[in-house]
XYZ file of C-alpha atoms in Angstrom:
296
model
C -34.175 -87.898 -28.597
C -31.145 -89.505 -30.301
C -30.965 -92.060 -27.485
C -34.716 -92.685 -27.803
C -34.362 -93.263 -31.560
C -31.514 -95.725 -31.029
C -33.488 -97.613 -28.408
C -36.578 -97.741 -30.633
C -34.444 -99.022 -33.509
C -32.975 -101.690 -31.247
C -36.440 -102.767 -30.126
C -37.744 -102.983 -33.699
C -34.744 -104.996 -34.903
C -34.896 -107.333 -31.915
C -38.634 -107.926 -32.304
C -38.393 -108.589 -36.056
C -39.346 -112.137 -37.013
C -39.029 -113.926 -40.359
C -41.764 -112.628 -42.602
C -44.600 -115.089 -43.076
C -47.414 -113.386 -44.903
C -47.930 -109.845 -43.688
C -45.866 -108.520 -40.785
C -47.964 -107.348 -37.806
C -46.977 -103.736 -37.070
C -47.502 -101.455 -34.076
C -47.300 -97.714 -34.824
C -47.388 -94.345 -33.106
C -49.000 -91.443 -34.983
C -48.681 -87.830 -33.819
C -51.252 -85.346 -35.153
C -50.171 -81.742 -35.672
C -52.040 -78.550 -36.487
C -49.890 -78.057 -39.594
C -50.943 -81.431 -41.010
C -54.615 -81.146 -39.984
C -56.897 -82.753 -42.585
C -54.049 -84.548 -44.367
C -54.843 -88.296 -44.353
C -52.571 -90.598 -42.366
C -52.107 -93.823 -44.316
C -52.901 -97.060 -42.459
C -52.393 -100.602 -43.751
C -55.397 -102.920 -43.236
C -56.114 -106.532 -44.202
C -59.194 -108.767 -44.050
C -57.444 -111.322 -41.830
C -56.419 -108.921 -39.041
C -58.036 -106.471 -36.650
C -56.718 -102.903 -36.736
C -57.118 -101.016 -33.446
C -56.727 -97.226 -33.201
C -56.135 -95.881 -29.678
C -56.488 -92.124 -28.990
C -55.257 -89.912 -26.153
C -58.337 -87.669 -26.585
C -62.082 -88.466 -26.425
C -63.682 -89.323 -29.781
C -67.040 -87.975 -30.996
C -68.473 -91.452 -31.588
C -71.630 -90.360 -33.424
C -69.759 -88.451 -36.147
C -67.100 -91.024 -37.086
C -67.548 -91.637 -40.834
C -66.144 -93.584 -43.775
C -65.680 -92.034 -47.203
C -68.002 -92.870 -50.104
C -67.075 -96.495 -50.747
C -68.720 -99.840 -51.302
C -66.105 -101.607 -49.197
C -67.753 -103.165 -46.117
C -66.044 -103.787 -42.801
C -66.742 -106.950 -40.814
C -66.047 -105.294 -37.464
C -66.426 -101.578 -36.796
C -66.474 -100.773 -33.081
C -66.192 -97.178 -31.858
C -65.518 -96.407 -28.197
C -64.708 -93.135 -26.474
C -60.966 -93.568 -27.069
C -60.583 -96.442 -29.529
C -61.783 -97.788 -32.880
C -61.535 -101.435 -34.031
C -62.034 -102.375 -37.689
C -61.385 -105.108 -40.252
C -62.353 -105.146 -43.970
C -64.321 -108.112 -45.242
C -62.205 -108.403 -48.367
C -58.866 -107.361 -49.799
C -58.700 -103.711 -50.877
C -57.617 -103.088 -54.458
C -54.201 -101.383 -54.853
C -55.891 -98.156 -55.997
C -58.451 -98.073 -53.153
C -58.119 -95.479 -50.381
C -60.953 -95.646 -47.862
C -61.088 -92.413 -45.860
C -61.926 -92.686 -42.154
C -62.721 -89.357 -40.446
C -62.536 -89.253 -36.633
C -63.789 -86.014 -34.959
C -62.742 -85.269 -31.378
C -65.229 -84.353 -28.660
C -63.258 -81.803 -26.602
C -63.225 -78.905 -29.091
C -59.424 -78.662 -29.093
C -57.262 -78.415 -32.213
C -56.887 -80.298 -34.480
C -60.617 -80.937 -34.448
C -60.447 -84.238 -36.358
C -58.122 -86.882 -37.702
C -58.376 -88.364 -41.196
C -56.965 -91.791 -42.054
C -56.573 -93.397 -45.489
C -57.109 -97.160 -45.206
C -55.089 -99.003 -47.849
C -53.783 -102.492 -48.563
C -50.084 -103.392 -48.288
C -48.599 -106.650 -49.524
C -46.103 -107.045 -46.664
C -47.528 -105.240 -43.598
C -50.733 -104.707 -41.629
C -51.111 -102.139 -38.830
C -52.678 -104.021 -35.907
C -52.216 -101.380 -33.193
C -51.997 -97.617 -33.845
C -51.515 -95.218 -30.935
C -52.668 -91.733 -32.001
C -51.260 -88.762 -30.054
C -52.977 -85.393 -30.427
C -52.163 -83.457 -27.274
C -48.761 -81.733 -26.911
C -46.095 -84.058 -25.565
C -44.393 -82.867 -22.389
C -40.879 -83.696 -21.288
C -42.436 -86.061 -18.760
C -44.273 -87.899 -21.545
C -41.069 -88.298 -23.568
C -39.260 -89.581 -20.477
C -42.086 -92.039 -19.814
C -41.822 -93.330 -23.386
C -38.052 -93.687 -22.996
C -38.567 -95.681 -19.788
C -41.070 -97.868 -21.649
C -38.555 -98.561 -24.429
C -35.854 -99.427 -21.893
C -38.250 -101.799 -20.155
C -39.118 -103.405 -23.511
C -35.418 -103.957 -24.252
C -34.935 -105.500 -20.814
C -37.988 -107.686 -21.424
C -36.497 -108.952 -24.687
C -33.273 -109.896 -22.874
C -35.286 -111.724 -20.209
C -37.318 -113.510 -22.890
C -34.106 -114.656 -24.607
C -32.720 -116.007 -21.341
C -35.999 -117.830 -20.675
C -35.858 -119.470 -24.111
C -32.263 -120.567 -23.487
C -33.246 -122.071 -20.139
C -36.221 -123.816 -21.705
C -34.054 -125.427 -24.383
C -31.735 -126.834 -21.699
C -34.451 -128.578 -19.650
C -38.066 -129.460 -20.434
C -40.986 -131.212 -18.760
C -41.727 -131.083 -15.012
C -38.033 -131.417 -14.100
C -37.082 -128.520 -16.322
C -39.915 -126.384 -14.963
C -38.742 -127.011 -11.402
C -35.100 -126.281 -12.241
C -35.936 -123.049 -14.074
C -38.388 -121.864 -11.419
C -41.392 -121.795 -13.748
C -43.207 -124.158 -11.370
C -42.918 -123.678 -7.592
C -44.940 -124.597 -4.489
C -47.978 -122.794 -5.940
C -48.075 -125.389 -8.717
C -50.115 -124.814 -11.879
C -53.530 -123.145 -11.903
C -56.100 -123.874 -14.606
C -59.468 -122.342 -15.469
C -61.824 -121.805 -18.386
C -61.545 -118.050 -18.977
C -64.171 -115.666 -20.276
C -63.645 -114.867 -23.940
C -65.447 -113.111 -26.759
C -66.364 -115.913 -29.127
C -65.245 -114.783 -32.596
C -67.342 -115.048 -35.696
C -65.995 -117.883 -37.900
C -63.083 -116.369 -39.822
C -61.712 -118.103 -42.927
C -63.762 -121.156 -41.886
C -62.053 -121.358 -38.466
C -63.724 -121.173 -35.064
C -63.034 -121.688 -31.350
C -65.252 -124.000 -29.259
C -63.442 -124.013 -25.904
C -60.528 -122.276 -24.151
C -58.653 -123.405 -21.024
C -55.950 -121.229 -19.430
C -53.017 -122.689 -17.464
C -50.823 -120.424 -15.338
C -47.524 -120.931 -13.560
C -44.660 -118.757 -12.382
C -43.771 -116.436 -15.259
C -45.759 -118.260 -17.939
C -49.247 -118.817 -19.259
C -50.594 -121.394 -21.714
C -53.913 -121.315 -23.571
C -55.475 -124.587 -24.720
C -57.765 -123.923 -27.699
C -60.194 -126.353 -29.319
C -60.111 -125.221 -32.948
C -62.597 -126.360 -35.599
C -61.879 -126.120 -39.320
C -65.154 -125.570 -41.160
C -63.377 -124.690 -44.405
C -62.620 -126.833 -47.446
C -58.822 -127.022 -47.044
C -56.567 -128.294 -44.219
C -55.114 -125.643 -41.900
C -51.897 -125.664 -39.864
C -51.300 -122.701 -37.514
C -47.598 -121.862 -37.200
C -47.488 -118.487 -35.375
C -49.282 -116.935 -32.414
C -49.253 -113.478 -30.792
C -50.948 -111.980 -27.733
C -51.985 -108.294 -27.779
C -52.686 -106.660 -24.362
C -56.070 -104.903 -24.498
C -54.768 -101.992 -22.405
C -51.997 -101.205 -24.891
C -48.318 -102.057 -24.920
C -46.208 -104.338 -27.077
C -47.516 -107.613 -28.392
C -46.033 -110.868 -27.135
C -44.808 -113.590 -29.451
C -45.843 -117.041 -28.223
C -44.869 -120.608 -29.012
C -47.475 -122.819 -30.617
C -48.062 -126.579 -30.517
C -50.751 -128.628 -32.250
C -51.912 -132.173 -31.474
C -52.273 -133.179 -35.139
C -50.051 -132.330 -38.142
C -52.944 -130.197 -39.429
C -56.658 -129.594 -38.911
C -58.549 -131.387 -41.664
C -61.716 -129.888 -43.221
C -64.588 -130.561 -40.842
C -62.124 -131.628 -38.159
C -61.271 -130.361 -34.681
C -58.055 -130.538 -32.701
C -56.215 -129.041 -29.741
C -53.859 -126.080 -30.192
C -51.722 -124.796 -27.291
C -50.364 -121.233 -27.207
C -47.660 -120.603 -24.603
C -46.048 -117.297 -23.534
C -43.114 -117.108 -21.127
C -40.654 -114.631 -19.681
C -42.881 -112.373 -17.564
C -45.552 -112.457 -14.892
C -49.103 -112.214 -16.227
C -51.506 -110.437 -13.840
C -54.731 -112.104 -12.806
C -57.689 -111.315 -15.075
C -55.367 -110.047 -17.794
C -57.234 -109.206 -21.021
C -55.726 -109.691 -24.464
C -56.451 -110.397 -28.116
C -55.107 -113.666 -29.516
C -54.164 -114.206 -33.153
C -53.102 -117.447 -34.833
C -51.979 -117.621 -38.441
C -50.533 -120.143 -40.863
C -47.170 -119.896 -42.631
C -48.613 -117.946 -45.577
C -50.818 -115.575 -43.589
C -53.721 -116.456 -45.884
C -55.923 -117.853 -43.100
C -56.007 -116.476 -39.563
C -57.951 -117.094 -36.387
C -58.711 -114.161 -34.062
C -60.076 -114.039 -30.518
C -61.064 -110.352 -30.063
C -61.005 -110.467 -26.235
C -59.931 -113.104 -23.729
C -59.678 -112.593 -19.938
C -57.625 -115.199 -18.074
């Protein structure tokens, strides 16, 4: 367990990026019989989706919010997951209780979460463990952490190689383009509701050896210019999020304007028909663009 803690600490430190707006956080929550009924505090924000993933089936019909006037723009309950996002910023004193009963009759019978606002963080992925953890499960988690550390090292090496050579010549030298060339297609994606006056009209996915790039036609229907500066990909099946580089055709997207934004992720092989959530945000975190589901 000491080794696991050290590895987790190393992963968190390595993955830390300069704070721009709220930091996107992935968490693991373990429910215990002793703490049954005690709310687990979760940080939510109107510009980000918060996804709760459970290792036990959820009683979908009996999931409830506490007595509050706070509305949520997206509230999706599946057998083992819940996706939510508040429409507005919660006041510092607000604590919205979310009660999630389980369907298998085992103990604890329910989980209670207190949804609050935090000035520096937002929980975007929360893995909730309720069943007892076996030695095999701990070992599997340790293997996952080791793989994540190795992935970070590979990502660093890929970035170093990319800085040394760019363009078609660099791609050939680094092996990111081989005899298979580059494949392109227009992937299926869940068209998001306009968020902060931002919307997506078209997506094209490009794939090579160990990299993928998403070309997004972004429209700014708001009243102020917008410049995305950060992008992350979140695998729908769970796992760590991937930081991605971002390029934009224009210096910014003017009000009423449309331009091309390219999100590129390197350092690992992406399986065919991979599904993920995509999030773009500006340097302040005040305005964000979310694609809930994209299969490429």
